Amino acid sequence: MSNLDVKPKPVECGGREGVPGGPVHELLPPRRVPLGESTVVRRLLPSLGRRMVGAWCFVDHYGPDDITDEPGMQVPPHPHIGLQTVSWLHGGEVLHRDSLGSLQTVRPRELGLMTSGRAISHSEESPRGHGPVLHGAQLWVALPDSDRNTNPAFEHHADLPVVDGPGFSATVILGELDGAASPGTVFTPIVGADIALADGADVRLPVEPDFEYAALTMSGVTEIDGMRVDPGSMLYLGSGRRELPLKADGGSGLLLLGGEPFEETLVMWWNFVARTGEEIARAREDWMGGDRFGTVRGYDGSPIPAPAMPATRLKPRGRTR
């Protein structure tokens, strides 16, 4: 997954400043951004006023799109440092290639997890003969300073734990929910869960009071803690809860994202998460010079060139505006 903005703005985020000490309702409006040749995404993080939820620092929602006569997702090779990417689908398939030699088709409700560590490059595309619908979310998780230069890696987990009860089923994507733990590698206390609600569901989901949370409605209409959230919208919930009320009038699906507030301050630009502007500039120079990030083999197309660096100095600040 990539930020394909040709003039990306630096985003300073992280730190506990701006994390509410209790529950809140903060609706995060999406911003429409083109992704590759034929896909338009709704960008929810970073947004104006809210840049992180736990270690989650980037959230795109796309679809459901009819790609019957379209190429679908076509994202050429591009680089990453300092983060993990999470590929999550409700419909369609995405073919992942990376500079480690990984070649994997990710299907609905399977976890594609790539840890960039010090440097990796990858591509994503709808495979030939793809299905008619593409629907999913693309997410980034910031790595803490102790692990951000770790060896790059890719994981694919087709079987994930499920927590279920009357009117709901929750697939644990990352971290732990109600005692069920995902096999995906994590580096900070975090949770990501895909929750399906049946028509008429009235659920009180157990959550961690020390975590901050946000919920993204993927399909249908969900009432989250008493507030209606339409598809493609995300509600930031703050912290201090021990349970989260969820209701559905008609079936619905949502992503619950949460984690301990990320204490370190970061600077994020294009596809890089770092601590200083100098690190960002060095990563850009290495990518353009063919160093450090390796080669993605098998993709029919050229790598994405890095945009020009902004004229303003990049420096880390807080997690909100």
Tab-separated table of C-alpha atoms in Angstrom:
chain	number	residue	atom	x	y	z
A	1	MET	CA	0.000	0.000	0.000
A	2	SER	CA	1.229	3.432	-0.801
A	3	ASN	CA	0.586	7.099	-0.333
A	4	LEU	CA	0.513	8.161	-3.984
A	5	ASP	CA	0.140	11.886	-3.373
A	6	VAL	CA	2.505	13.656	-5.786
A	7	LYS	CA	2.908	16.504	-3.290
A	8	PRO	CA	2.635	14.783	0.097
A	9	LYS	CA	2.612	16.996	3.150
A	10	PRO	CA	4.743	16.099	6.163
A	11	VAL	CA	2.730	14.849	9.119
A	12	GLU	CA	4.032	15.181	12.655
A	13	CYS	CA	2.414	12.764	15.067
A	14	GLY	CA	2.813	10.682	18.200
A	15	GLY	CA	3.190	11.545	21.863
A	16	ARG	CA	0.509	11.486	24.554
A	17	GLU	CA	-0.418	15.124	24.093
A	18	GLY	CA	-3.920	15.286	22.677
A	19	VAL	CA	-5.006	11.830	23.884
A	20	PRO	CA	-8.270	12.285	25.831
A	21	GLY	CA	-8.282	10.853	29.326
A	22	GLY	CA	-11.811	9.570	28.859
A	23	PRO	CA	-14.421	8.647	26.256
A	24	VAL	CA	-15.155	11.067	23.410
A	25	HIS	CA	-17.024	11.093	20.096
A	26	GLU	CA	-14.946	12.602	17.299
A	27	LEU	CA	-16.126	11.890	13.755
A	28	LEU	CA	-13.174	11.827	11.335
A	29	PRO	CA	-14.175	12.940	7.815
A	30	PRO	CA	-12.595	10.997	4.932
A	31	ARG	CA	-10.547	12.608	2.174
A	32	ARG	CA	-10.744	11.109	-1.338
A	33	VAL	CA	-7.329	10.183	-2.730
A	34	PRO	CA	-6.458	8.325	-5.987
A	35	LEU	CA	-4.561	5.063	-5.493
A	36	GLY	CA	-2.936	3.719	-8.645
A	37	GLU	CA	-4.661	3.665	-12.007
A	38	SER	CA	-8.308	3.082	-11.165
A	39	THR	CA	-8.878	3.017	-7.405
A	40	VAL	CA	-9.978	5.941	-5.245
A	41	VAL	CA	-9.658	5.582	-1.469
A	42	ARG	CA	-11.158	7.410	1.485
A	43	ARG	CA	-8.270	8.496	3.731
A	44	LEU	CA	-9.225	8.602	7.407
A	45	LEU	CA	-5.828	8.736	9.123
A	46	PRO	CA	-3.929	10.959	9.293
A	47	SER	CA	-6.698	13.561	9.328
A	48	LEU	CA	-6.969	17.165	10.351
A	49	GLY	CA	-6.923	17.103	14.132
A	50	ARG	CA	-6.308	13.370	14.651
A	51	ARG	CA	-3.178	11.670	13.372
A	52	MET	CA	-2.867	8.408	15.320
A	53	VAL	CA	-4.919	5.848	17.235
A	54	GLY	CA	-2.496	3.874	19.360
A	55	ALA	CA	0.248	2.885	16.906
A	56	TRP	CA	-2.191	3.024	13.935
A	57	CYS	CA	-0.988	5.975	11.853
A	58	PHE	CA	-2.576	5.518	8.398
A	59	VAL	CA	-6.032	4.225	7.380
A	60	ASP	CA	-7.502	4.072	3.865
A	61	HIS	CA	-10.911	2.565	3.070
A	62	TYR	CA	-11.816	1.667	-0.507
A	63	GLY	CA	-14.838	0.185	-2.234
A	64	PRO	CA	-16.965	-1.667	-2.635
A	65	ASP	CA	-16.037	-0.944	-6.267
A	66	ASP	CA	-17.236	-2.757	-9.370
A	67	ILE	CA	-13.998	-3.657	-11.180
A	68	THR	CA	-15.494	-6.138	-13.623
A	69	ASP	CA	-14.071	-4.278	-16.634
A	70	GLU	CA	-11.327	-2.420	-14.739
A	71	PRO	CA	-7.738	-3.317	-13.806
A	72	GLY	CA	-8.592	-2.852	-10.127
A	73	MET	CA	-5.779	-2.068	-7.726
A	74	GLN	CA	-2.486	-1.380	-9.494
A	75	VAL	CA	0.159	0.038	-7.145
A	76	PRO	CA	3.705	-0.204	-8.581
A	77	PRO	CA	6.790	-0.942	-6.432
A	78	HIS	CA	7.383	1.652	-3.723
A	79	PRO	CA	9.437	1.837	-0.492
A	80	HIS	CA	8.679	1.843	3.241
A	81	ILE	CA	10.636	2.364	6.451
A	82	GLY	CA	9.647	2.414	10.108
A	83	LEU	CA	6.204	0.822	9.862
A	84	GLN	CA	4.065	-2.256	9.306
A	85	THR	CA	1.453	-2.462	6.554
A	86	VAL	CA	-1.810	-4.342	7.075
A	87	SER	CA	-3.837	-5.489	4.060
A	88	TRP	CA	-7.458	-6.333	4.915
A	89	LEU	CA	-10.169	-7.262	2.422
A	90	HIS	CA	-13.920	-7.709	2.507
A	91	GLY	CA	-14.107	-8.384	-1.223
A	92	GLY	CA	-11.676	-9.206	-4.025
A	93	GLU	CA	-8.036	-10.289	-4.004
A	94	VAL	CA	-4.713	-8.439	-3.865
A	95	LEU	CA	-1.428	-9.898	-5.135
A	96	HIS	CA	1.499	-8.841	-2.947
A	97	ARG	CA	5.114	-8.849	-4.173
A	98	ASP	CA	8.083	-7.516	-2.223
A	99	SER	CA	11.855	-7.150	-2.321
A	100	LEU	CA	12.243	-10.209	-0.054
A	101	GLY	CA	10.869	-12.345	-2.891
A	102	SER	CA	7.416	-12.799	-1.322
A	103	LEU	CA	4.570	-13.561	-3.716
A	104	GLN	CA	1.194	-13.933	-2.035
A	105	THR	CA	-2.451	-13.472	-2.954
A	106	VAL	CA	-4.379	-12.023	-0.018
A	107	ARG	CA	-8.094	-12.820	0.088
A	108	PRO	CA	-11.013	-11.569	2.217
A	109	ARG	CA	-10.439	-11.825	5.968
A	110	GLU	CA	-6.869	-13.037	5.559
A	111	LEU	CA	-4.059	-11.014	7.105
A	112	GLY	CA	-1.274	-9.719	4.894
A	113	LEU	CA	1.240	-8.152	7.290
A	114	MET	CA	4.499	-6.592	6.098
A	115	THR	CA	7.088	-5.253	8.525
A	116	SER	CA	9.274	-2.754	6.719
A	117	GLY	CA	11.818	-2.346	9.492
A	118	ARG	CA	14.892	-0.580	8.146
A	119	ALA	CA	13.790	-0.822	4.484
A	120	ILE	CA	11.582	-2.799	2.107
A	121	SER	CA	9.769	-2.233	-1.179
A	122	HIS	CA	6.612	-3.892	-2.485
A	123	SER	CA	3.818	-3.735	-5.038
A	124	GLU	CA	0.116	-4.542	-4.864
A	125	GLU	CA	-2.243	-5.395	-7.692
A	126	SER	CA	-5.520	-7.054	-8.468
A	127	PRO	CA	-4.525	-10.349	-10.102
A	128	ARG	CA	-5.464	-11.252	-13.653
A	129	GLY	CA	-8.895	-12.832	-13.747
A	130	HIS	CA	-9.883	-10.976	-10.581
A	131	GLY	CA	-13.410	-10.983	-9.214
A	132	PRO	CA	-15.976	-8.245	-9.885
A	133	VAL	CA	-15.728	-6.405	-6.535
A	134	LEU	CA	-12.873	-4.777	-4.626
A	135	HIS	CA	-13.485	-3.696	-1.037
A	136	GLY	CA	-11.078	-3.332	1.840
A	137	ALA	CA	-8.840	-1.251	4.038
A	138	GLN	CA	-5.148	-0.439	3.977
A	139	LEU	CA	-3.516	0.415	7.278
A	140	TRP	CA	-0.102	1.297	8.711
A	141	VAL	CA	1.234	0.650	12.190
A	142	ALA	CA	4.160	2.770	13.412
A	143	LEU	CA	7.116	0.830	14.812
A	144	PRO	CA	8.617	1.943	18.142
A	145	ASP	CA	12.180	3.226	18.167
A	146	SER	CA	13.486	-0.067	19.585
A	147	ASP	CA	12.214	-2.024	16.576
A	148	ARG	CA	12.072	0.368	13.650
A	149	ASN	CA	15.383	-0.869	12.219
A	150	THR	CA	14.476	-4.543	12.553
A	151	ASN	CA	14.828	-6.949	9.627
A	152	PRO	CA	12.022	-6.612	7.063
A	153	ALA	CA	9.500	-9.459	6.957
A	154	PHE	CA	6.207	-10.536	5.408
A	155	GLU	CA	3.529	-12.710	7.032
A	156	HIS	CA	0.347	-14.207	5.648
A	157	HIS	CA	-2.222	-15.636	8.059
A	158	ALA	CA	-5.297	-17.246	6.508
A	159	ASP	CA	-6.707	-18.539	9.802
A	160	LEU	CA	-7.337	-15.899	12.445
A	161	PRO	CA	-9.026	-16.253	15.848
A	162	VAL	CA	-12.676	-15.295	16.162
A	163	VAL	CA	-14.606	-13.981	19.168
A	164	ASP	CA	-18.332	-14.421	18.797
A	165	GLY	CA	-21.548	-14.084	20.740
A	166	PRO	CA	-25.231	-13.315	20.230
A	167	GLY	CA	-25.522	-11.067	17.185
A	168	PHE	CA	-21.822	-10.547	16.465
A	169	SER	CA	-18.598	-12.126	15.282
A	170	ALA	CA	-15.181	-10.476	15.642
A	171	THR	CA	-12.084	-11.617	13.721
A	172	VAL	CA	-8.903	-10.571	15.539
A	173	ILE	CA	-6.583	-9.074	12.913
A	174	LEU	CA	-3.773	-7.895	15.193
A	175	GLY	CA	-3.190	-7.932	18.926
A	176	GLU	CA	-5.731	-9.321	21.367
A	177	LEU	CA	-9.469	-8.987	21.921
A	178	ASP	CA	-11.372	-10.611	24.793
A	179	GLY	CA	-8.612	-13.201	25.306
A	180	ALA	CA	-8.196	-14.155	21.618
A	181	ALA	CA	-4.787	-13.258	20.127
A	182	SER	CA	-3.842	-12.852	16.464
A	183	PRO	CA	-0.727	-14.713	15.230
A	184	GLY	CA	0.460	-11.517	13.513
A	185	THR	CA	3.658	-10.012	14.908
A	186	VAL	CA	3.174	-6.791	16.898
A	187	PHE	CA	5.654	-4.471	18.584
A	188	THR	CA	3.349	-2.360	20.784
A	189	PRO	CA	0.117	-3.064	22.727
A	190	ILE	CA	-2.458	-2.860	19.947
A	191	VAL	CA	-5.683	-4.325	18.622
A	192	GLY	CA	-7.345	-4.533	15.238
A	193	ALA	CA	-10.595	-6.460	14.848
A	194	ASP	CA	-13.130	-6.950	12.059
A	195	ILE	CA	-16.616	-7.073	13.578
A	196	ALA	CA	-19.732	-8.346	11.822
A	197	LEU	CA	-23.071	-7.405	13.394
A	198	ALA	CA	-26.328	-9.210	12.598
A	199	ASP	CA	-29.576	-7.367	11.982
A	200	GLY	CA	-30.882	-6.135	15.331
A	201	ALA	CA	-27.595	-6.803	17.165
A	202	ASP	CA	-27.170	-5.079	20.536
A	203	VAL	CA	-23.662	-5.840	21.762
A	204	ARG	CA	-21.409	-4.608	24.562
A	205	LEU	CA	-17.890	-5.470	23.443
A	206	PRO	CA	-15.188	-5.678	26.162
A	207	VAL	CA	-12.306	-3.241	25.580
A	208	GLU	CA	-9.198	-2.073	27.452
A	209	PRO	CA	-9.553	1.158	29.468
A	210	ASP	CA	-5.890	2.069	28.877
A	211	PHE	CA	-6.305	1.877	25.084
A	212	GLU	CA	-7.609	4.615	22.823
A	213	TYR	CA	-9.979	3.417	20.100
A	214	ALA	CA	-11.550	4.306	16.783
A	215	ALA	CA	-14.127	2.435	14.716
A	216	LEU	CA	-14.477	2.474	10.923
A	217	THR	CA	-17.793	1.371	9.421
A	218	MET	CA	-17.022	-0.855	6.422
A	219	SER	CA	-20.603	-1.677	5.393
A	220	GLY	CA	-24.140	-1.057	6.575
A	221	VAL	CA	-24.888	1.482	9.297
A	222	THR	CA	-23.558	0.954	12.798
A	223	GLU	CA	-24.547	2.688	16.013
A	224	ILE	CA	-21.308	2.977	17.971
A	225	ASP	CA	-21.692	4.082	21.591
A	226	GLY	CA	-25.019	5.634	20.647
A	227	MET	CA	-23.733	7.486	17.574
A	228	ARG	CA	-24.690	6.548	13.997
A	229	VAL	CA	-21.642	5.975	11.782
A	230	ASP	CA	-22.225	5.585	8.039
A	231	PRO	CA	-20.057	3.427	5.723
A	232	GLY	CA	-16.648	4.942	5.025
A	233	SER	CA	-16.691	7.078	8.187
A	234	MET	CA	-14.553	6.601	11.302
A	235	LEU	CA	-15.425	7.571	14.866
A	236	TYR	CA	-12.605	8.328	17.292
A	237	LEU	CA	-13.625	7.175	20.767
A	238	GLY	CA	-10.830	8.262	23.103
A	239	SER	CA	-9.968	6.040	26.076
A	240	GLY	CA	-11.274	5.057	29.506
A	241	ARG	CA	-13.881	2.512	28.407
A	242	ARG	CA	-14.266	-1.061	29.628
A	243	GLU	CA	-16.957	-1.922	27.092
A	244	LEU	CA	-18.145	-0.521	23.780
A	245	PRO	CA	-21.889	-0.570	22.930
A	246	LEU	CA	-22.620	-1.546	19.319
A	247	LYS	CA	-25.976	-1.779	17.555
A	248	ALA	CA	-27.041	-2.567	13.990
A	249	ASP	CA	-30.340	-2.008	12.204
A	250	GLY	CA	-29.648	-4.370	9.346
A	251	GLY	CA	-26.356	-6.245	9.081
A	252	SER	CA	-23.193	-4.178	9.266
A	253	GLY	CA	-19.414	-4.531	9.415
A	254	LEU	CA	-16.788	-2.394	11.100
A	255	LEU	CA	-13.104	-2.283	11.948
A	256	LEU	CA	-12.178	-1.594	15.562
A	257	LEU	CA	-8.673	-0.111	15.905
A	258	GLY	CA	-7.008	0.611	19.216
A	259	GLY	CA	-3.906	0.530	21.330
A	260	GLU	CA	-1.926	2.211	24.062
A	261	PRO	CA	-1.218	5.833	23.090
A	262	PHE	CA	2.041	5.953	21.128
A	263	GLU	CA	4.423	7.950	23.324
A	264	GLU	CA	7.164	8.691	20.787
A	265	THR	CA	6.890	11.599	18.381
A	266	LEU	CA	7.198	10.800	14.676
A	267	VAL	CA	7.529	12.462	11.326
A	268	MET	CA	5.668	10.782	8.438
A	269	TRP	CA	6.177	11.783	4.811
A	270	TRP	CA	5.173	9.901	1.674
A	271	ASN	CA	5.744	6.200	2.528
A	272	PHE	CA	8.231	6.736	5.335
A	273	VAL	CA	7.826	6.883	9.113
A	274	ALA	CA	10.906	8.244	10.889
A	275	ARG	CA	12.023	10.449	13.768
A	276	THR	CA	13.727	13.286	11.896
A	277	GLY	CA	13.526	15.059	8.569
A	278	GLU	CA	17.110	14.030	7.886
A	279	GLU	CA	16.131	10.351	8.061
A	280	ILE	CA	13.308	10.994	5.599
A	281	ALA	CA	15.638	12.781	3.180
A	282	ARG	CA	18.169	9.966	3.393
A	283	ALA	CA	15.499	7.319	2.723
A	284	ARG	CA	14.256	9.255	-0.303
A	285	GLU	CA	17.808	9.562	-1.654
A	286	ASP	CA	18.412	5.826	-1.161
A	287	TRP	CA	15.189	4.925	-2.981
A	288	MET	CA	15.927	7.179	-5.929
A	289	GLY	CA	19.527	5.937	-6.054
A	290	GLY	CA	18.561	2.244	-6.075
A	291	ASP	CA	20.077	1.534	-2.663
A	292	ARG	CA	18.832	-0.194	0.489
A	293	PHE	CA	15.266	-1.083	-0.567
A	294	GLY	CA	15.965	-4.037	-2.858
A	295	THR	CA	14.059	-4.950	-6.024
A	296	VAL	CA	10.483	-6.139	-6.533
A	297	ARG	CA	10.600	-8.746	-9.281
A	298	GLY	CA	7.690	-9.756	-11.498
A	299	TYR	CA	5.640	-6.562	-11.472
A	300	ASP	CA	4.855	-5.354	-15.000
A	301	GLY	CA	5.808	-1.715	-14.617
A	302	SER	CA	8.326	0.733	-13.242
A	303	PRO	CA	8.765	1.656	-9.565
A	304	ILE	CA	7.134	4.827	-8.266
A	305	PRO	CA	9.575	7.765	-8.135
A	306	ALA	CA	9.671	9.677	-4.870
A	307	PRO	CA	8.102	13.143	-4.854
A	308	ALA	CA	10.295	16.171	-4.262
A	309	MET	CA	11.008	16.954	-0.639
A	310	PRO	CA	9.018	19.888	0.786
A	311	ALA	CA	10.752	23.195	1.236
A	312	THR	CA	9.858	23.338	4.919
A	313	ARG	CA	11.964	21.453	7.465
A	314	LEU	CA	10.385	18.199	8.646
A	315	LYS	CA	10.238	17.794	12.412
A	316	PRO	CA	8.154	15.644	14.765
A	317	ARG	CA	5.472	17.160	16.965
A	318	GLY	CA	2.307	15.898	18.582
A	319	ARG	CA	-0.470	13.536	17.508
A	320	THR	CA	-3.152	16.183	16.952
A	321	ARG	CA	-3.320	19.439	15.043
